[in-house]
CSV table of C-alpha atoms in Angstrom, one decimal:
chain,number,residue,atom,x,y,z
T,1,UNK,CA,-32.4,80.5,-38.2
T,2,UNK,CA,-33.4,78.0,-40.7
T,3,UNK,CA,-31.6,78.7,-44.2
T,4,UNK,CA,-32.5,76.4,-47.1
T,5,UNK,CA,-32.9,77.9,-50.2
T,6,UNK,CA,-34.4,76.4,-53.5
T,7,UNK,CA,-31.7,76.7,-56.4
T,8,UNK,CA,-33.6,75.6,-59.5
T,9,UNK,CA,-36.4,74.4,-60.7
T,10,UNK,CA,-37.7,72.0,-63.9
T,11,UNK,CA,-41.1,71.0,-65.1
T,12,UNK,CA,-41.3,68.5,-67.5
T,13,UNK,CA,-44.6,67.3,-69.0
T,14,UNK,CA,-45.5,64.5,-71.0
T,15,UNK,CA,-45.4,64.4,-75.0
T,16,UNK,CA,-47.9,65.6,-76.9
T,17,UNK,CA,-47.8,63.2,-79.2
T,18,UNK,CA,-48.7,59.6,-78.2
T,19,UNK,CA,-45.3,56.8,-78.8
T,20,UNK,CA,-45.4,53.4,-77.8
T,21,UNK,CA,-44.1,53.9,-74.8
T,22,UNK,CA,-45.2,57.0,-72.7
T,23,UNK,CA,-42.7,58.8,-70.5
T,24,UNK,CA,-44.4,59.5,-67.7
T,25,UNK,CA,-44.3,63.2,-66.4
T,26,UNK,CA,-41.7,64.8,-63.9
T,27,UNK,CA,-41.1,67.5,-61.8
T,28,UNK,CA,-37.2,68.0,-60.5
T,29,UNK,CA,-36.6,70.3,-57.9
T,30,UNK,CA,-33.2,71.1,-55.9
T,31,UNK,CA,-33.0,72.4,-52.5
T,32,UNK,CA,-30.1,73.8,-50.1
T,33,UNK,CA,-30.2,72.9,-46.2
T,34,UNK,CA,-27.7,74.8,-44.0
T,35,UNK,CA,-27.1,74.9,-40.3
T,36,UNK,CA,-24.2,77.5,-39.1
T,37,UNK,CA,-22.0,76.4,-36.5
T,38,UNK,CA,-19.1,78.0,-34.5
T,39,UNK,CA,-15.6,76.4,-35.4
T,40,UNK,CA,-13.6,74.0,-32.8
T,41,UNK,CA,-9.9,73.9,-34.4
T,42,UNK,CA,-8.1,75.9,-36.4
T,43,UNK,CA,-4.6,75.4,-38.4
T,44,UNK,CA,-2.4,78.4,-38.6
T,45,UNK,CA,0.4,78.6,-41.2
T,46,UNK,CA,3.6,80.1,-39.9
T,47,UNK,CA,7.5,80.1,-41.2
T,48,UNK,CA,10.8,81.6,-41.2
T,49,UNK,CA,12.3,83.0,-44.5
T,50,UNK,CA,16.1,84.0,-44.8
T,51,UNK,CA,18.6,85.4,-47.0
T,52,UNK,CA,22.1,84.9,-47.0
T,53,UNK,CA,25.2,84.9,-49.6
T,54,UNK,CA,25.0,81.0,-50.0
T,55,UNK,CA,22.4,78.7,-50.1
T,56,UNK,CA,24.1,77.0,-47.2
T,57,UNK,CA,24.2,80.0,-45.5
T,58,UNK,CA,20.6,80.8,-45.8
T,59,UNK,CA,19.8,77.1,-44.6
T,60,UNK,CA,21.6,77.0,-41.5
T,61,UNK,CA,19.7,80.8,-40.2
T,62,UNK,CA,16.8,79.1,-41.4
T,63,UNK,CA,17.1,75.9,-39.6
T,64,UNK,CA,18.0,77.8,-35.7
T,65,UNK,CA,15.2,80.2,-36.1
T,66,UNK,CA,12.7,77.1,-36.8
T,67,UNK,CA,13.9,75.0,-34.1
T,68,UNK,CA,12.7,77.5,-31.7
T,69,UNK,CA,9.1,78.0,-34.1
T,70,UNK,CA,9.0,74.6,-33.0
T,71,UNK,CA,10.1,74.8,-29.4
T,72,UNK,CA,7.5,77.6,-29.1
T,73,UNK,CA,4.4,75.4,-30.8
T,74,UNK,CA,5.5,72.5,-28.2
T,75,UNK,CA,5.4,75.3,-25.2
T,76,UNK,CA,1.8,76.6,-26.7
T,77,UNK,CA,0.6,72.7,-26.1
T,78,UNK,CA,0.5,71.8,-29.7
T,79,UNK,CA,1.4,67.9,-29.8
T,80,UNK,CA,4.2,67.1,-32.8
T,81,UNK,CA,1.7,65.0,-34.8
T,82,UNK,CA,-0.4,68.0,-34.9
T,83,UNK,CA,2.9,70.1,-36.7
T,84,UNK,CA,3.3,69.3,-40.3
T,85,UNK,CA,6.6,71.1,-42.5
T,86,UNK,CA,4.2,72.6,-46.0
T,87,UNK,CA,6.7,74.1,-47.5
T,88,UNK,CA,10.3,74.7,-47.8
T,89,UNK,CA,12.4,76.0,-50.7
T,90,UNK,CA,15.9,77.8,-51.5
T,91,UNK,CA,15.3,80.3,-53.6
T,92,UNK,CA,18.3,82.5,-55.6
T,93,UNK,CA,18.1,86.3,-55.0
T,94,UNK,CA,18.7,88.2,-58.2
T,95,UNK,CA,19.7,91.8,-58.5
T,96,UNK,CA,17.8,94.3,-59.9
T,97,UNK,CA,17.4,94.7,-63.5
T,98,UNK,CA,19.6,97.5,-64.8
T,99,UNK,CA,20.0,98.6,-68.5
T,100,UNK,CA,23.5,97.3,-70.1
T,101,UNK,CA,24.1,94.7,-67.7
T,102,UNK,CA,23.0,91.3,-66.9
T,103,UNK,CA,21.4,90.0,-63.7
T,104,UNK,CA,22.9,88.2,-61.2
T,105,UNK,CA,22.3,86.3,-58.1
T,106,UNK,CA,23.3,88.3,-55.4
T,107,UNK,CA,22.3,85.5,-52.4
T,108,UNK,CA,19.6,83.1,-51.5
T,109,UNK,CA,16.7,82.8,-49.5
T,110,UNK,CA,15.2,79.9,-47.7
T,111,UNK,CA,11.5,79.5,-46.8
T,112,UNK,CA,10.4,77.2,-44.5
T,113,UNK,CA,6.6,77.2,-43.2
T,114,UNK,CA,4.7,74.5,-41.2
T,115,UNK,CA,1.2,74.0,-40.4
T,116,UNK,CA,-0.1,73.3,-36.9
T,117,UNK,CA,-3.6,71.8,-35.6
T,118,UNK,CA,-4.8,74.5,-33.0
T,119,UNK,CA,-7.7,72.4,-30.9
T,120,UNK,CA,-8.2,75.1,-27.8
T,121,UNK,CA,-9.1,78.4,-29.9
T,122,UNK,CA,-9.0,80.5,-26.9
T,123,UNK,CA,-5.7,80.3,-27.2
T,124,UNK,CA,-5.0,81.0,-30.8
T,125,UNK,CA,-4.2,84.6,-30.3
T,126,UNK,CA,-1.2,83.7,-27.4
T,127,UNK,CA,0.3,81.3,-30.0
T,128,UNK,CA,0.5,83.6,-32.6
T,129,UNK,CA,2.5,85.7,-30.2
T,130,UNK,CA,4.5,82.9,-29.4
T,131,UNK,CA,5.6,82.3,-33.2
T,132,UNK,CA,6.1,85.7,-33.6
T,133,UNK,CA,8.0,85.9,-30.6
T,134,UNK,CA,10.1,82.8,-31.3
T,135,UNK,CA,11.4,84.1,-34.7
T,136,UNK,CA,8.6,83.5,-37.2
T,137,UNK,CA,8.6,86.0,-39.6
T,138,UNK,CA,5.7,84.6,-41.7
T,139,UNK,CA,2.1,84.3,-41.0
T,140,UNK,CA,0.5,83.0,-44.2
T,141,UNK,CA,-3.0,82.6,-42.7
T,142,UNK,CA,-5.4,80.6,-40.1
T,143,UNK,CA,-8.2,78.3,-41.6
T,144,UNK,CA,-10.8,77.7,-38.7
T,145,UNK,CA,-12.9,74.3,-39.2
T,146,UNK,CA,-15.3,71.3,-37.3
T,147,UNK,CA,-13.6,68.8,-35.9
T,148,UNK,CA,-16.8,66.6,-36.2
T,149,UNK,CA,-19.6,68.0,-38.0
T,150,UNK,CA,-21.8,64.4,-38.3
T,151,UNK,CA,-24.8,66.5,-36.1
T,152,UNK,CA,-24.7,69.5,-38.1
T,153,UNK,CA,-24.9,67.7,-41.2
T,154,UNK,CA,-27.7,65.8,-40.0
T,155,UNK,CA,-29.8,69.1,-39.4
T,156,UNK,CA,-28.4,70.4,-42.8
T,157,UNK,CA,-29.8,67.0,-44.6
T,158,UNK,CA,-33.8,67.3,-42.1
T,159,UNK,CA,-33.7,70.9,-43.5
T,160,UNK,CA,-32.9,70.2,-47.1
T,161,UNK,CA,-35.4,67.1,-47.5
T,162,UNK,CA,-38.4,70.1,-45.5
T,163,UNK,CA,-37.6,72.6,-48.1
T,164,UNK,CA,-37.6,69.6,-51.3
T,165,UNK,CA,-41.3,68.3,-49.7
T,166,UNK,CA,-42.9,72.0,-49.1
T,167,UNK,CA,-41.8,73.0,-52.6
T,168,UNK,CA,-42.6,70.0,-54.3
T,169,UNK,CA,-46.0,70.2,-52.3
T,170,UNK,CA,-46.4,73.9,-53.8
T,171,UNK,CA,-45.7,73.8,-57.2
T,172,UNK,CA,-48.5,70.4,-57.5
T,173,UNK,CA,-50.9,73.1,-55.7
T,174,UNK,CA,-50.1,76.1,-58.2
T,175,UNK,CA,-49.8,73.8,-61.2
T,176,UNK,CA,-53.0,71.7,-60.1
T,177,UNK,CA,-50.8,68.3,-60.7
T,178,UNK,CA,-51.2,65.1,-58.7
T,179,UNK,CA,-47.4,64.0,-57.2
T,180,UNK,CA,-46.7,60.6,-57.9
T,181,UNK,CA,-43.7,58.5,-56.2
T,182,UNK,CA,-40.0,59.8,-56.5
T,183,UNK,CA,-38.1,58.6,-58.7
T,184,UNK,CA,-34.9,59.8,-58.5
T,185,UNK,CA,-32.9,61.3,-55.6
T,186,UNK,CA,-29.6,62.5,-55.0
T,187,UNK,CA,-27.1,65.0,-52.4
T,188,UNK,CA,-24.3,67.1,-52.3
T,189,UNK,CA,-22.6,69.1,-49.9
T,190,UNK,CA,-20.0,70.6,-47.4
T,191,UNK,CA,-19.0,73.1,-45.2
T,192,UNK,CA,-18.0,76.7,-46.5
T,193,UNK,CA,-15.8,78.0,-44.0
T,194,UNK,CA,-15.4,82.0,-43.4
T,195,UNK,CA,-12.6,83.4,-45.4
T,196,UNK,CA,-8.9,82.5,-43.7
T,197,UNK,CA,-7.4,85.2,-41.4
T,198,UNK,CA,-4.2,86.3,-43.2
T,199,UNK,CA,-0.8,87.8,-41.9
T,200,UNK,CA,1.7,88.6,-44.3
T,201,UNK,CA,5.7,88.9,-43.5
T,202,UNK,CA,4.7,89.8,-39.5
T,203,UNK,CA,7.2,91.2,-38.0
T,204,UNK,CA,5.4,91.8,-34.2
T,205,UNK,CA,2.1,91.5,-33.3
T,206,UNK,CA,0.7,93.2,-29.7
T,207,UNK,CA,0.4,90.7,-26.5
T,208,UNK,CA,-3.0,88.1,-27.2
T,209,UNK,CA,-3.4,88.8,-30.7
T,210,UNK,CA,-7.4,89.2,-31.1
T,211,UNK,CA,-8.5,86.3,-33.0
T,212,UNK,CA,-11.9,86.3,-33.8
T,213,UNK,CA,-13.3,82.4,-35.2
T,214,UNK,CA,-16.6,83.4,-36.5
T,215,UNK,CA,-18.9,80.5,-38.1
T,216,UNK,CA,-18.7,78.0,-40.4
T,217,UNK,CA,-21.8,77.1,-42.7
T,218,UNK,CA,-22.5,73.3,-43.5
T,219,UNK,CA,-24.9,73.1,-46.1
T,220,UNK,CA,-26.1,69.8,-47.7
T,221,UNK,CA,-28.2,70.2,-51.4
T,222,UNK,CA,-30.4,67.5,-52.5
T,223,UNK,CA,-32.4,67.0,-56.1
T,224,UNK,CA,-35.3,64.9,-56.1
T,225,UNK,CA,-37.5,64.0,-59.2
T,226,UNK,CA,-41.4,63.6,-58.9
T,227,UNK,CA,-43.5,61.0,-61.1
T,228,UNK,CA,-46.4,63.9,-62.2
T,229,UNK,CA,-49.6,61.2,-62.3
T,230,UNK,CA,-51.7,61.6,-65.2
């Protein structure tokens, strides 16, 4: 289904009042194309977080349980290239706040959570399970997205231009105003993926987690001015 939506609209006329050099008139218009297309990759964010009475401490459990993250993204199929570390801290754990005493740190916790390039979505949900399974006790969220979205886009653009021309074509019927050349021309655009799939702190999920990619929209917007002939 074709969605291209017109976003706004200007009419400019000429001056009333003669000046020595006449702008001539314009009409600027701005119009959305979109195609929706299903995703073909997807990264997931997963991690281990640990607390222990030392920061050293808190490492070291952190460091065993992510080897085997790791052993379990290599046994899913996903190549190390496609494994990146995004985030890893050591963080102190305070007590809690009591009245007529100060607080203290009472141990540490260490966060560590990698992203990983998932390129065969039918398998998504197993490699949750595997994560979960291998020690991750993290799931901060899946972000599904086009691997190569050059044809989409080239709908998205064929769409946007139809909509500019039709409207442009309209408003010189309904304003009884001859359409010159176009003077001016411009785009924008990009995809707007569906909202991530989040999972905080898992603990277990059931066997083939149900996964479900949805679409993503790429949309392209264009704004093209119109010489109005006297």
């Amino acid at each position: 289904m074709i969605r291209a939506f017109l976003l706004a609209t200007a009419l400019t006329l000429p001056a009333a009042t003669a000046i020595a050099q006449e702008e001539p008139g314009r009409l600027s218009l701005t119009a959305t194309g979109e195609v929706q297309v299903v995703p073909d990759m997807a990264t997931v964010q997963s991690g281990v977080v640990t607390e222990a009475r030392t920061a050293a401490e808190a490492l070291n459990a952190n460091s065993q349980r992510m080897n085997a993250v790791f052993e379990a993204l290599a046994e899913a199929g996903i190549a190390r290239e496609d494994i990146q570390t995004s985030n890893l801290q050591i963080n102190p754990v305070w007590s809690n706040y009591s009245a007529g005493e100060q607080r203290r740190i009472t141990g540490y916790q260490a966060t560590n959570t990698v992203t990983a390039r998932v390129t065969e979505l039918d398998e998504l949900g197993g490699t949750i399970d595997a994560l979960v399974a291998s020690g991750a006790n993290q799931i901060q969220g899946i972000n599904f997205a086009i691997e190569a979205d050059d044809d989409a886009r080239r709908e998205a653009r064929l769409r946007a231009v139809a909509e500019l021309r039709e409207t442009a074509n309209l408003y010189a019927e309904a304003l009884d105003i001859e359409l010159g050349g176009l003077l001016e021309f411009s785009e924008s655009g990009g995809s707007h993926p569906q909202p991530p799939v989040m999972f905080a702190r898992a603990e277990s999920f059931a066997a083939d987690t149900p996964v479900a990619a949805g679409q993503l929209t790429v949309s392209v917007t264009i704004t093209g001015v119109f010489e109005i002939e006297d």
